[in-house]
Amino acid sequence: MDAIKAITLSLGNLDQPIISKYQFGLTVNKIYRSKVYDDKPVNLQKDFAEKADISKYLNLLIDEGVLFPHKTLPKIFTLLGRSNGDPEDIACTVDPFCYISHLSAMSYHGLTDRMPKKLFISSPPNNTWRSLAKEKMQKDLGDDFESYYEHGLPRLVRPNMNKIDKTEIHCLSSKHLGSYKNVRGRSLRVSTIGRTFLDMLRNPELCGGINHVLDVFDEYGEKYLRLITDDIDKNGEPIDKVRAGYILNERLGINNNEIINGWSSFAQRGGSRKIDSSSDYSPEWSEKWKISLNIFRNSA
């Protein structure tokens, strides 16, 4: 079997909507190292692919109409006969460390009837992302990691995602690595319900505004109470617990929850202690939770 056929068939076995240049490099490297596809020998003389080999095979597959450069994502390709996929699946394939969050996650979980015009994703800060990328490459390549680097083959790099097809992307780079779940049968990762509620408190401006966030707590707070309190108690900062405590205790009237009652120990005076982190201070206060109730109708 010739190498170009083996590469084409190997790419077709990838269960994902798009193919990155890194994934293309992995595929070519695997065939060069094994010289076998589906128990059939592949006609190759060299033990390692070179940078020029990657370019040669990539250009051949583009010229033959097997691969197509993505219209809005650099160094990303679609495969002949395969649907581009939804923007959220593409985002999670291109960035293996991101997940769908904020208003997009609220929509996925059925917490809002608003249809986000943008796709909201969360991804680690650059330094963390690079560390995770190196760890993933080491896992993907095993003993070939050093040789792969030395031969200048495509590396896993952070993508520049401003737009996927017609969908604008809003990426929040956060030090808080969120809790997410993998969606069966898709490339999609989405923040858990508990983490989605925590994100609403931290960034209400990315979740439809504080009044919409409060409406969602009003409607679903008791239904998902255990998921909300578990995530906020484990992952929330003191101010997150105070915000959640006020909403769940004083607004929703939940008085007999041991976790929520325990959060009152984090209440303290301060000008930055506001329900809406993105809006101006208001002199209206909760005495128990010692937090400014800066809820303005025009923030929705």
PDB file of C-alpha atoms in Angstrom:
ATOM      1  CA  MET A   1       0.000   0.000   0.000  1.00  0.00           C
ATOM      2  CA  ASP A   2       1.314   3.462  -0.796  1.00  0.00           C
ATOM      3  CA  ALA A   3       1.661   6.030   1.957  1.00  0.00           C
ATOM      4  CA  ILE A   4      -0.911   8.501   0.630  1.00  0.00           C
ATOM      5  CA  LYS A   5      -3.645   5.834   0.674  1.00  0.00           C
ATOM      6  CA  ALA A   6      -2.698   4.751   4.195  1.00  0.00           C
ATOM      7  CA  ILE A   7      -2.802   8.377   5.407  1.00  0.00           C
ATOM      8  CA  THR A   8      -6.172   8.989   3.737  1.00  0.00           C
ATOM      9  CA  LEU A   9      -7.740   5.889   5.282  1.00  0.00           C
ATOM     10  CA  SER A  10      -6.260   6.684   8.696  1.00  0.00           C
ATOM     11  CA  LEU A  11      -7.724  10.193   8.609  1.00  0.00           C
ATOM     12  CA  GLY A  12     -11.099   8.730   7.695  1.00  0.00           C
ATOM     13  CA  ASN A  13     -11.003   6.665  10.890  1.00  0.00           C
ATOM     14  CA  LEU A  14     -10.801   9.769  13.080  1.00  0.00           C
ATOM     15  CA  ASP A  15     -14.204  10.254  14.699  1.00  0.00           C
ATOM     16  CA  GLN A  16     -14.293  14.049  14.707  1.00  0.00           C
ATOM     17  CA  PRO A  17     -15.618  16.879  12.541  1.00  0.00           C
ATOM     18  CA  ILE A  18     -12.268  18.450  11.603  1.00  0.00           C
ATOM     19  CA  ILE A  19      -8.554  17.624  11.474  1.00  0.00           C
ATOM     20  CA  SER A  20      -5.823  19.881  12.837  1.00  0.00           C
ATOM     21  CA  LYS A  21      -2.313  20.043  11.451  1.00  0.00           C
ATOM     22  CA  TYR A  22      -1.096  18.429  14.675  1.00  0.00           C
ATOM     23  CA  GLN A  23      -3.476  15.504  14.202  1.00  0.00           C
ATOM     24  CA  PHE A  24      -2.309  15.208  10.609  1.00  0.00           C
ATOM     25  CA  GLY A  25       1.283  15.082  11.860  1.00  0.00           C
ATOM     26  CA  LEU A  26       0.385  12.384  14.388  1.00  0.00           C
ATOM     27  CA  THR A  27      -1.243  10.314  11.656  1.00  0.00           C
ATOM     28  CA  VAL A  28       1.729  10.540   9.302  1.00  0.00           C
ATOM     29  CA  ASN A  29       4.197   9.854  12.120  1.00  0.00           C
ATOM     30  CA  LYS A  30       2.301   6.717  13.177  1.00  0.00           C
ATOM     31  CA  ILE A  31       2.373   5.307   9.647  1.00  0.00           C
ATOM     32  CA  TYR A  32       6.075   6.070   9.234  1.00  0.00           C
ATOM     33  CA  ARG A  33       6.888   4.405  12.533  1.00  0.00           C
ATOM     34  CA  SER A  34       4.793   1.252  11.988  1.00  0.00           C
ATOM     35  CA  LYS A  35       4.923   1.037   8.176  1.00  0.00           C
ATOM     36  CA  VAL A  36       1.615  -0.781   8.448  1.00  0.00           C
ATOM     37  CA  TYR A  37      -2.041   0.084   7.953  1.00  0.00           C
ATOM     38  CA  ASP A  38      -4.762  -2.457   8.752  1.00  0.00           C
ATOM     39  CA  ASP A  39      -2.148  -5.241   8.789  1.00  0.00           C
ATOM     40  CA  LYS A  40      -1.002  -4.278   5.304  1.00  0.00           C
ATOM     41  CA  PRO A  41       2.570  -3.062   4.719  1.00  0.00           C
ATOM     42  CA  VAL A  42       3.043   0.554   3.658  1.00  0.00           C
ATOM     43  CA  ASN A  43       5.752   1.410   1.138  1.00  0.00           C
ATOM     44  CA  LEU A  44       8.064   3.696   3.118  1.00  0.00           C
ATOM     45  CA  GLN A  45      11.845   3.697   3.374  1.00  0.00           C
ATOM     46  CA  LYS A  46      12.425   6.187   6.197  1.00  0.00           C
ATOM     47  CA  ASP A  47      11.762   5.454   9.877  1.00  0.00           C
ATOM     48  CA  PHE A  48      10.726   9.033  10.697  1.00  0.00           C
ATOM     49  CA  ALA A  49       8.740  11.605   8.776  1.00  0.00           C
ATOM     50  CA  GLU A  50      10.402  14.935   8.125  1.00  0.00           C
ATOM     51  CA  LYS A  51       8.804  18.371   8.082  1.00  0.00           C
ATOM     52  CA  ALA A  52       8.963  18.285   4.270  1.00  0.00           C
ATOM     53  CA  ASP A  53       7.049  14.983   4.227  1.00  0.00           C
ATOM     54  CA  ILE A  54       4.200  16.511   6.208  1.00  0.00           C
ATOM     55  CA  SER A  55       3.962  19.421   3.767  1.00  0.00           C
ATOM     56  CA  LYS A  56       4.163  17.084   0.755  1.00  0.00           C
ATOM     57  CA  TYR A  57       1.354  14.784   1.862  1.00  0.00           C
ATOM     58  CA  LEU A  58      -0.800  17.630   3.137  1.00  0.00           C
ATOM     59  CA  ASN A  59      -0.543  19.482  -0.185  1.00  0.00           C
ATOM     60  CA  LEU A  60      -1.218  16.270  -2.128  1.00  0.00           C
ATOM     61  CA  LEU A  61      -4.424  15.611  -0.187  1.00  0.00           C
ATOM     62  CA  ILE A  62      -5.555  19.208  -0.660  1.00  0.00           C
ATOM     63  CA  ASP A  63      -4.799  19.053  -4.409  1.00  0.00           C
ATOM     64  CA  GLU A  64      -6.700  15.777  -4.698  1.00  0.00           C
ATOM     65  CA  GLY A  65      -9.740  17.208  -2.907  1.00  0.00           C
ATOM     66  CA  VAL A  66      -9.469  14.888   0.069  1.00  0.00           C
ATOM     67  CA  LEU A  67      -8.773  17.707   2.550  1.00  0.00           C
ATOM     68  CA  PHE A  68     -10.139  21.236   2.459  1.00  0.00           C
ATOM     69  CA  PRO A  69      -8.723  24.171   4.465  1.00  0.00           C
ATOM     70  CA  HIS A  70     -11.340  25.416   6.913  1.00  0.00           C
ATOM     71  CA  LYS A  71     -12.806  28.772   5.875  1.00  0.00           C
ATOM     72  CA  THR A  72     -12.302  30.553   9.208  1.00  0.00           C
ATOM     73  CA  LEU A  73      -9.788  28.467  11.186  1.00  0.00           C
ATOM     74  CA  PRO A  74      -6.103  28.483  10.171  1.00  0.00           C
ATOM     75  CA  LYS A  75      -4.289  25.118   9.947  1.00  0.00           C
ATOM     76  CA  ILE A  76      -7.591  23.265  10.299  1.00  0.00           C
ATOM     77  CA  PHE A  77      -9.028  20.983   7.618  1.00  0.00           C
ATOM     78  CA  THR A  78     -12.262  19.207   6.769  1.00  0.00           C
ATOM     79  CA  LEU A  79     -12.350  15.767   5.183  1.00  0.00           C
ATOM     80  CA  LEU A  80     -14.107  14.917   1.924  1.00  0.00           C
ATOM     81  CA  GLY A  81     -17.626  13.659   2.504  1.00  0.00           C
ATOM     82  CA  ARG A  82     -17.731  14.650   6.149  1.00  0.00           C
ATOM     83  CA  SER A  83     -19.984  17.310   7.628  1.00  0.00           C
ATOM     84  CA  ASN A  84     -18.211  20.295   9.154  1.00  0.00           C
ATOM     85  CA  GLY A  85     -20.052  19.641  12.407  1.00  0.00           C
ATOM     86  CA  ASP A  86     -21.550  22.123  14.838  1.00  0.00           C
ATOM     87  CA  PRO A  87     -19.363  25.056  15.960  1.00  0.00           C
ATOM     88  CA  GLU A  88     -19.275  23.778  19.548  1.00  0.00           C
ATOM     89  CA  ASP A  89     -17.984  20.348  18.462  1.00  0.00           C
ATOM     90  CA  ILE A  90     -15.379  21.984  16.241  1.00  0.00           C
ATOM     91  CA  ALA A  91     -14.237  24.280  19.064  1.00  0.00           C
ATOM     92  CA  CYS A  92     -13.786  21.341  21.439  1.00  0.00           C
ATOM     93  CA  THR A  93     -11.831  19.430  18.781  1.00  0.00           C
ATOM     94  CA  VAL A  94      -9.550  22.323  17.873  1.00  0.00           C
ATOM     95  CA  ASP A  95      -8.898  23.206  21.534  1.00  0.00           C
ATOM     96  CA  PRO A  96      -8.701  19.941  23.517  1.00  0.00           C
ATOM     97  CA  PHE A  97      -8.724  21.842  26.831  1.00  0.00           C
ATOM     98  CA  CYS A  98     -11.749  24.081  26.308  1.00  0.00           C
ATOM     99  CA  TYR A  99     -15.389  23.459  27.146  1.00  0.00           C
ATOM    100  CA  ILE A 100     -18.691  25.173  26.427  1.00  0.00           C
ATOM    101  CA  SER A 101     -19.619  27.567  29.230  1.00  0.00           C
ATOM    102  CA  HIS A 102     -21.713  30.510  30.418  1.00  0.00           C
ATOM    103  CA  LEU A 103     -24.783  31.374  28.304  1.00  0.00           C
ATOM    104  CA  SER A 104     -23.985  28.583  25.813  1.00  0.00           C
ATOM    105  CA  ALA A 105     -23.858  26.031  28.645  1.00  0.00           C
ATOM    106  CA  MET A 106     -27.056  27.466  30.112  1.00  0.00           C
ATOM    107  CA  SER A 107     -28.716  26.924  26.739  1.00  0.00           C
ATOM    108  CA  TYR A 108     -27.376  23.369  26.485  1.00  0.00           C
ATOM    109  CA  HIS A 109     -28.719  22.471  29.950  1.00  0.00           C
ATOM    110  CA  GLY A 110     -32.112  24.053  29.233  1.00  0.00           C
ATOM    111  CA  LEU A 111     -31.654  26.780  31.850  1.00  0.00           C
ATOM    112  CA  THR A 112     -32.457  29.632  29.467  1.00  0.00           C
ATOM    113  CA  ASP A 113     -34.686  30.232  26.476  1.00  0.00           C
ATOM    114  CA  ARG A 114     -32.239  32.774  25.104  1.00  0.00           C
ATOM    115  CA  MET A 115     -30.399  31.720  21.965  1.00  0.00           C
ATOM    116  CA  PRO A 116     -26.797  32.923  22.264  1.00  0.00           C
ATOM    117  CA  LYS A 117     -25.547  34.751  19.186  1.00  0.00           C
ATOM    118  CA  LYS A 118     -21.990  33.932  20.244  1.00  0.00           C
ATOM    119  CA  LEU A 119     -20.493  30.654  21.344  1.00  0.00           C
ATOM    120  CA  PHE A 120     -19.105  30.999  24.869  1.00  0.00           C
ATOM    121  CA  ILE A 121     -16.167  28.762  25.755  1.00  0.00           C
ATOM    122  CA  SER A 122     -13.688  28.620  28.633  1.00  0.00           C
ATOM    123  CA  SER A 123     -10.065  27.606  28.254  1.00  0.00           C
ATOM    124  CA  PRO A 124      -6.995  27.674  30.535  1.00  0.00           C
ATOM    125  CA  PRO A 125      -4.538  30.623  30.576  1.00  0.00           C
ATOM    126  CA  ASN A 126      -1.642  30.464  28.095  1.00  0.00           C
ATOM    127  CA  ASN A 127       0.976  29.056  30.481  1.00  0.00           C
ATOM    128  CA  THR A 128      -1.352  26.347  31.719  1.00  0.00           C
ATOM    129  CA  TRP A 129      -2.506  25.602  28.176  1.00  0.00           C
ATOM    130  CA  ARG A 130       1.081  25.101  26.983  1.00  0.00           C
ATOM    131  CA  SER A 131       1.821  22.756  29.907  1.00  0.00           C
ATOM    132  CA  LEU A 132      -1.287  20.717  29.177  1.00  0.00           C
ATOM    133  CA  ALA A 133      -0.388  20.617  25.478  1.00  0.00           C
ATOM    134  CA  LYS A 134       3.065  19.226  26.227  1.00  0.00           C
ATOM    135  CA  GLU A 135       1.579  16.576  28.522  1.00  0.00           C
ATOM    136  CA  LYS A 136      -0.925  15.579  25.842  1.00  0.00           C
ATOM    137  CA  MET A 137       1.784  15.337  23.183  1.00  0.00           C
ATOM    138  CA  GLN A 138       3.879  13.139  25.466  1.00  0.00           C
ATOM    139  CA  LYS A 139       0.856  10.902  26.011  1.00  0.00           C
ATOM    140  CA  ASP A 140      -0.057  10.824  22.305  1.00  0.00           C
ATOM    141  CA  LEU A 141       3.487  10.084  21.116  1.00  0.00           C
ATOM    142  CA  GLY A 142       4.952   8.012  23.922  1.00  0.00           C
ATOM    143  CA  ASP A 143       8.548   7.054  23.151  1.00  0.00           C
ATOM    144  CA  ASP A 144       8.419   9.004  19.869  1.00  0.00           C
ATOM    145  CA  PHE A 145       7.957  12.358  21.627  1.00  0.00           C
ATOM    146  CA  GLU A 146      11.586  13.525  21.440  1.00  0.00           C
ATOM    147  CA  SER A 147      12.068  12.366  17.848  1.00  0.00           C
ATOM    148  CA  TYR A 148       8.808  14.034  16.810  1.00  0.00           C
ATOM    149  CA  TYR A 149      10.106  17.331  18.227  1.00  0.00           C
ATOM    150  CA  GLU A 150      13.551  16.917  16.684  1.00  0.00           C
ATOM    151  CA  HIS A 151      12.110  16.335  13.213  1.00  0.00           C
ATOM    152  CA  GLY A 152      10.073  19.546  13.409  1.00  0.00           C
ATOM    153  CA  LEU A 153       6.677  17.901  12.998  1.00  0.00           C
ATOM    154  CA  PRO A 154       3.488  19.886  13.757  1.00  0.00           C
ATOM    155  CA  ARG A 155       2.977  20.606  17.431  1.00  0.00           C
ATOM    156  CA  LEU A 156      -0.170  21.069  19.429  1.00  0.00           C
ATOM    157  CA  VAL A 157      -0.566  24.842  19.616  1.00  0.00           C
ATOM    158  CA  ARG A 158      -3.320  27.049  20.943  1.00  0.00           C
ATOM    159  CA  PRO A 159      -5.740  27.894  18.144  1.00  0.00           C
ATOM    160  CA  ASN A 160      -6.830  31.391  17.244  1.00  0.00           C
ATOM    161  CA  MET A 161     -10.606  31.034  17.350  1.00  0.00           C
ATOM    162  CA  ASN A 162     -12.480  34.256  16.753  1.00  0.00           C
ATOM    163  CA  LYS A 163     -15.081  32.770  14.472  1.00  0.00           C
ATOM    164  CA  ILE A 164     -16.179  29.304  13.363  1.00  0.00           C
ATOM    165  CA  ASP A 165     -18.062  29.568  10.093  1.00  0.00           C
ATOM    166  CA  LYS A 166     -20.671  32.258  10.881  1.00  0.00           C
ATOM    167  CA  THR A 167     -20.540  31.875  14.661  1.00  0.00           C
ATOM    168  CA  GLU A 168     -18.505  34.351  16.704  1.00  0.00           C
ATOM    169  CA  ILE A 169     -16.501  32.876  19.560  1.00  0.00           C
ATOM    170  CA  HIS A 170     -16.108  34.415  23.007  1.00  0.00           C
ATOM    171  CA  CYS A 171     -13.301  32.639  24.844  1.00  0.00           C
ATOM    172  CA  LEU A 172     -12.798  33.281  28.546  1.00  0.00           C
ATOM    173  CA  SER A 173      -9.273  32.439  29.658  1.00  0.00           C
ATOM    174  CA  SER A 174      -9.744  31.515  33.289  1.00  0.00           C
ATOM    175  CA  LYS A 175      -7.438  30.235  36.015  1.00  0.00           C
ATOM    176  CA  HIS A 176     -10.451  28.351  37.377  1.00  0.00           C
ATOM    177  CA  LEU A 177     -10.297  25.065  35.480  1.00  0.00           C
ATOM    178  CA  GLY A 178     -13.947  24.158  35.369  1.00  0.00           C
ATOM    179  CA  SER A 179     -15.870  20.978  35.923  1.00  0.00           C
ATOM    180  CA  TYR A 180     -17.237  19.713  32.624  1.00  0.00           C
ATOM    181  CA  LYS A 181     -18.761  16.581  31.157  1.00  0.00           C
ATOM    182  CA  ASN A 182     -18.074  14.856  27.859  1.00  0.00           C
ATOM    183  CA  VAL A 183     -21.173  14.440  25.703  1.00  0.00           C
ATOM    184  CA  ARG A 184     -21.513  10.889  24.441  1.00  0.00           C
ATOM    185  CA  GLY A 185     -21.262  10.491  20.682  1.00  0.00           C
ATOM    186  CA  ARG A 186     -19.877  13.988  20.144  1.00  0.00           C
ATOM    187  CA  SER A 187     -16.614  15.896  20.511  1.00  0.00           C
ATOM    188  CA  LEU A 188     -18.468  18.270  22.829  1.00  0.00           C
ATOM    189  CA  ARG A 189     -17.490  19.146  26.387  1.00  0.00           C
ATOM    190  CA  VAL A 190     -19.818  21.338  28.430  1.00  0.00           C
ATOM    191  CA  SER A 191     -19.620  22.724  31.957  1.00  0.00           C
ATOM    192  CA  THR A 192     -21.622  20.773  34.509  1.00  0.00           C
ATOM    193  CA  ILE A 193     -24.837  22.241  35.857  1.00  0.00           C
ATOM    194  CA  GLY A 194     -23.182  23.088  39.179  1.00  0.00           C
ATOM    195  CA  ARG A 195     -20.259  24.836  37.492  1.00  0.00           C
ATOM    196  CA  THR A 196     -22.631  26.669  35.148  1.00  0.00           C
ATOM    197  CA  PHE A 197     -24.402  28.200  38.145  1.00  0.00           C
ATOM    198  CA  LEU A 198     -21.034  29.167  39.636  1.00  0.00           C
ATOM    199  CA  ASP A 199     -20.053  30.808  36.342  1.00  0.00           C
ATOM    200  CA  MET A 200     -23.314  32.786  36.430  1.00  0.00           C
ATOM    201  CA  LEU A 201     -22.232  34.336  39.733  1.00  0.00           C
ATOM    202  CA  ARG A 202     -18.691  35.090  38.558  1.00  0.00           C
ATOM    203  CA  ASN A 203     -19.559  36.498  35.135  1.00  0.00           C
ATOM    204  CA  PRO A 204     -23.246  37.431  34.937  1.00  0.00           C
ATOM    205  CA  GLU A 205     -22.452  39.684  31.952  1.00  0.00           C
ATOM    206  CA  LEU A 206     -21.627  36.507  29.976  1.00  0.00           C
ATOM    207  CA  CYS A 207     -24.839  34.823  31.121  1.00  0.00           C
ATOM    208  CA  GLY A 208     -27.518  37.265  30.014  1.00  0.00           C
ATOM    209  CA  GLY A 209     -27.015  39.814  32.795  1.00  0.00           C
ATOM    210  CA  ILE A 210     -27.619  39.661  36.536  1.00  0.00           C
ATOM    211  CA  ASN A 211     -31.416  39.869  36.294  1.00  0.00           C
ATOM    212  CA  HIS A 212     -31.519  36.900  33.940  1.00  0.00           C
ATOM    213  CA  VAL A 213     -29.153  35.002  36.253  1.00  0.00           C
ATOM    214  CA  LEU A 214     -31.473  35.690  39.190  1.00  0.00           C
ATOM    215  CA  ASP A 215     -34.463  34.544  37.135  1.00  0.00           C
ATOM    216  CA  VAL A 216     -32.639  31.274  36.403  1.00  0.00           C
ATOM    217  CA  PHE A 217     -31.831  30.802  40.105  1.00  0.00           C
ATOM    218  CA  ASP A 218     -35.491  31.520  40.919  1.00  0.00           C
ATOM    219  CA  GLU A 219     -36.694  28.870  38.465  1.00  0.00           C
ATOM    220  CA  TYR A 220     -34.068  26.159  38.855  1.00  0.00           C
ATOM    221  CA  GLY A 221     -32.229  26.872  42.121  1.00  0.00           C
ATOM    222  CA  GLU A 222     -34.178  24.404  44.245  1.00  0.00           C
ATOM    223  CA  LYS A 223     -34.316  21.760  41.497  1.00  0.00           C
ATOM    224  CA  TYR A 224     -30.516  21.680  41.176  1.00  0.00           C
ATOM    225  CA  LEU A 225     -29.731  22.721  44.752  1.00  0.00           C
ATOM    226  CA  ARG A 226     -27.435  19.789  45.555  1.00  0.00           C
ATOM    227  CA  LEU A 227     -25.407  20.240  42.347  1.00  0.00           C
ATOM    228  CA  ILE A 228     -25.126  23.993  42.947  1.00  0.00           C
ATOM    229  CA  THR A 229     -24.059  23.784  46.589  1.00  0.00           C
ATOM    230  CA  ASP A 230     -21.613  20.914  45.969  1.00  0.00           C
ATOM    231  CA  ASP A 231     -19.743  22.779  43.221  1.00  0.00           C
ATOM    232  CA  ILE A 232     -19.747  26.180  44.895  1.00  0.00           C
ATOM    233  CA  ASP A 233     -18.701  24.729  48.253  1.00  0.00           C
ATOM    234  CA  LYS A 234     -15.809  22.837  46.636  1.00  0.00           C
ATOM    235  CA  ASN A 235     -14.670  25.304  43.958  1.00  0.00           C
ATOM    236  CA  GLY A 236     -16.094  28.703  44.870  1.00  0.00           C
ATOM    237  CA  GLU A 237     -14.175  31.600  46.347  1.00  0.00           C
ATOM    238  CA  PRO A 238     -15.551  33.209  49.545  1.00  0.00           C
ATOM    239  CA  ILE A 239     -17.292  35.935  47.523  1.00  0.00           C
ATOM    240  CA  ASP A 240     -18.945  33.287  45.319  1.00  0.00           C
ATOM    241  CA  LYS A 241     -20.317  31.586  48.427  1.00  0.00           C
ATOM    242  CA  VAL A 242     -21.641  34.863  49.802  1.00  0.00           C
ATOM    243  CA  ARG A 243     -23.390  35.683  46.517  1.00  0.00           C
ATOM    244  CA  ALA A 244     -24.879  32.208  46.310  1.00  0.00           C
ATOM    245  CA  GLY A 245     -25.795  32.325  49.982  1.00  0.00           C
ATOM    246  CA  TYR A 246     -27.769  35.538  49.588  1.00  0.00           C
ATOM    247  CA  ILE A 247     -29.629  34.277  46.513  1.00  0.00           C
ATOM    248  CA  LEU A 248     -30.447  30.839  47.870  1.00  0.00           C
ATOM    249  CA  ASN A 249     -31.137  31.896  51.442  1.00  0.00           C
ATOM    250  CA  GLU A 250     -32.756  35.334  51.312  1.00  0.00           C
ATOM    251  CA  ARG A 251     -34.155  35.353  47.783  1.00  0.00           C
ATOM    252  CA  LEU A 252     -35.297  31.724  47.489  1.00  0.00           C
ATOM    253  CA  GLY A 253     -36.004  31.280  51.211  1.00  0.00           C
ATOM    254  CA  ILE A 254     -33.886  28.158  51.712  1.00  0.00           C
ATOM    255  CA  ASN A 255     -33.170  28.260  55.453  1.00  0.00           C
ATOM    256  CA  ASN A 256     -32.414  24.724  56.568  1.00  0.00           C
ATOM    257  CA  ASN A 257     -29.422  23.884  54.379  1.00  0.00           C
ATOM    258  CA  GLU A 258     -26.269  23.276  56.411  1.00  0.00           C
ATOM    259  CA  ILE A 259     -23.872  24.113  53.562  1.00  0.00           C
ATOM    260  CA  ILE A 260     -25.585  27.399  52.709  1.00  0.00           C
ATOM    261  CA  ASN A 261     -25.811  28.421  56.361  1.00  0.00           C
ATOM    262  CA  GLY A 262     -22.101  27.729  56.731  1.00  0.00           C
ATOM    263  CA  TRP A 263     -21.286  30.190  53.955  1.00  0.00           C
ATOM    264  CA  SER A 264     -22.463  33.074  56.143  1.00  0.00           C
ATOM    265  CA  SER A 265     -19.078  32.901  57.903  1.00  0.00           C
ATOM    266  CA  PHE A 266     -17.543  34.419  54.744  1.00  0.00           C
ATOM    267  CA  ALA A 267     -19.723  37.542  54.932  1.00  0.00           C
ATOM    268  CA  GLN A 268     -17.782  40.735  55.586  1.00  0.00           C
ATOM    269  CA  ARG A 269     -18.083  44.432  54.793  1.00  0.00           C
ATOM    270  CA  GLY A 270     -16.285  45.800  51.746  1.00  0.00           C
ATOM    271  CA  GLY A 271     -16.935  48.058  48.767  1.00  0.00           C
ATOM    272  CA  SER A 272     -16.178  45.254  46.322  1.00  0.00           C
ATOM    273  CA  ARG A 273     -18.718  42.893  47.868  1.00  0.00           C
ATOM    274  CA  LYS A 274     -21.475  43.064  45.252  1.00  0.00           C
ATOM    275  CA  ILE A 275     -24.049  40.635  43.939  1.00  0.00           C
ATOM    276  CA  ASP A 276     -23.271  41.684  40.368  1.00  0.00           C
ATOM    277  CA  SER A 277     -19.516  41.624  39.900  1.00  0.00           C
ATOM    278  CA  SER A 278     -19.807  43.510  36.605  1.00  0.00           C
ATOM    279  CA  SER A 279     -21.940  46.459  37.787  1.00  0.00           C
ATOM    280  CA  ASP A 280     -21.526  49.517  39.980  1.00  0.00           C
ATOM    281  CA  TYR A 281     -21.860  49.509  43.748  1.00  0.00           C
ATOM    282  CA  SER A 282     -25.281  50.181  45.305  1.00  0.00           C
ATOM    283  CA  PRO A 283     -25.918  51.357  48.910  1.00  0.00           C
ATOM    284  CA  GLU A 284     -28.693  48.771  49.328  1.00  0.00           C
ATOM    285  CA  TRP A 285     -27.311  45.937  51.459  1.00  0.00           C
ATOM    286  CA  SER A 286     -28.093  42.521  52.834  1.00  0.00           C
ATOM    287  CA  GLU A 287     -27.301  42.751  56.531  1.00  0.00           C
ATOM    288  CA  LYS A 288     -26.858  39.013  56.949  1.00  0.00           C
ATOM    289  CA  TRP A 289     -24.653  38.473  53.903  1.00  0.00           C
ATOM    290  CA  LYS A 290     -23.035  41.945  54.010  1.00  0.00           C
ATOM    291  CA  ILE A 291     -23.230  42.377  50.259  1.00  0.00           C
ATOM    292  CA  SER A 292     -24.389  45.212  47.999  1.00  0.00           C
ATOM    293  CA  LEU A 293     -27.595  44.371  46.154  1.00  0.00           C
ATOM    294  CA  ASN A 294     -26.553  46.220  43.007  1.00  0.00           C
ATOM    295  CA  ILE A 295     -29.323  44.792  40.844  1.00  0.00           C
ATOM    296  CA  PHE A 296     -30.331  47.260  38.156  1.00  0.00           C
ATOM    297  CA  ARG A 297     -33.061  46.596  35.645  1.00  0.00           C
ATOM    298  CA  ASN A 298     -30.907  47.805  32.721  1.00  0.00           C
ATOM    299  CA  SER A 299     -28.256  45.101  33.380  1.00  0.00           C
ATOM    300  CA  ALA A 300     -30.390  42.362  31.857  1.00  0.00           C
TER     301      ALA A 300
END
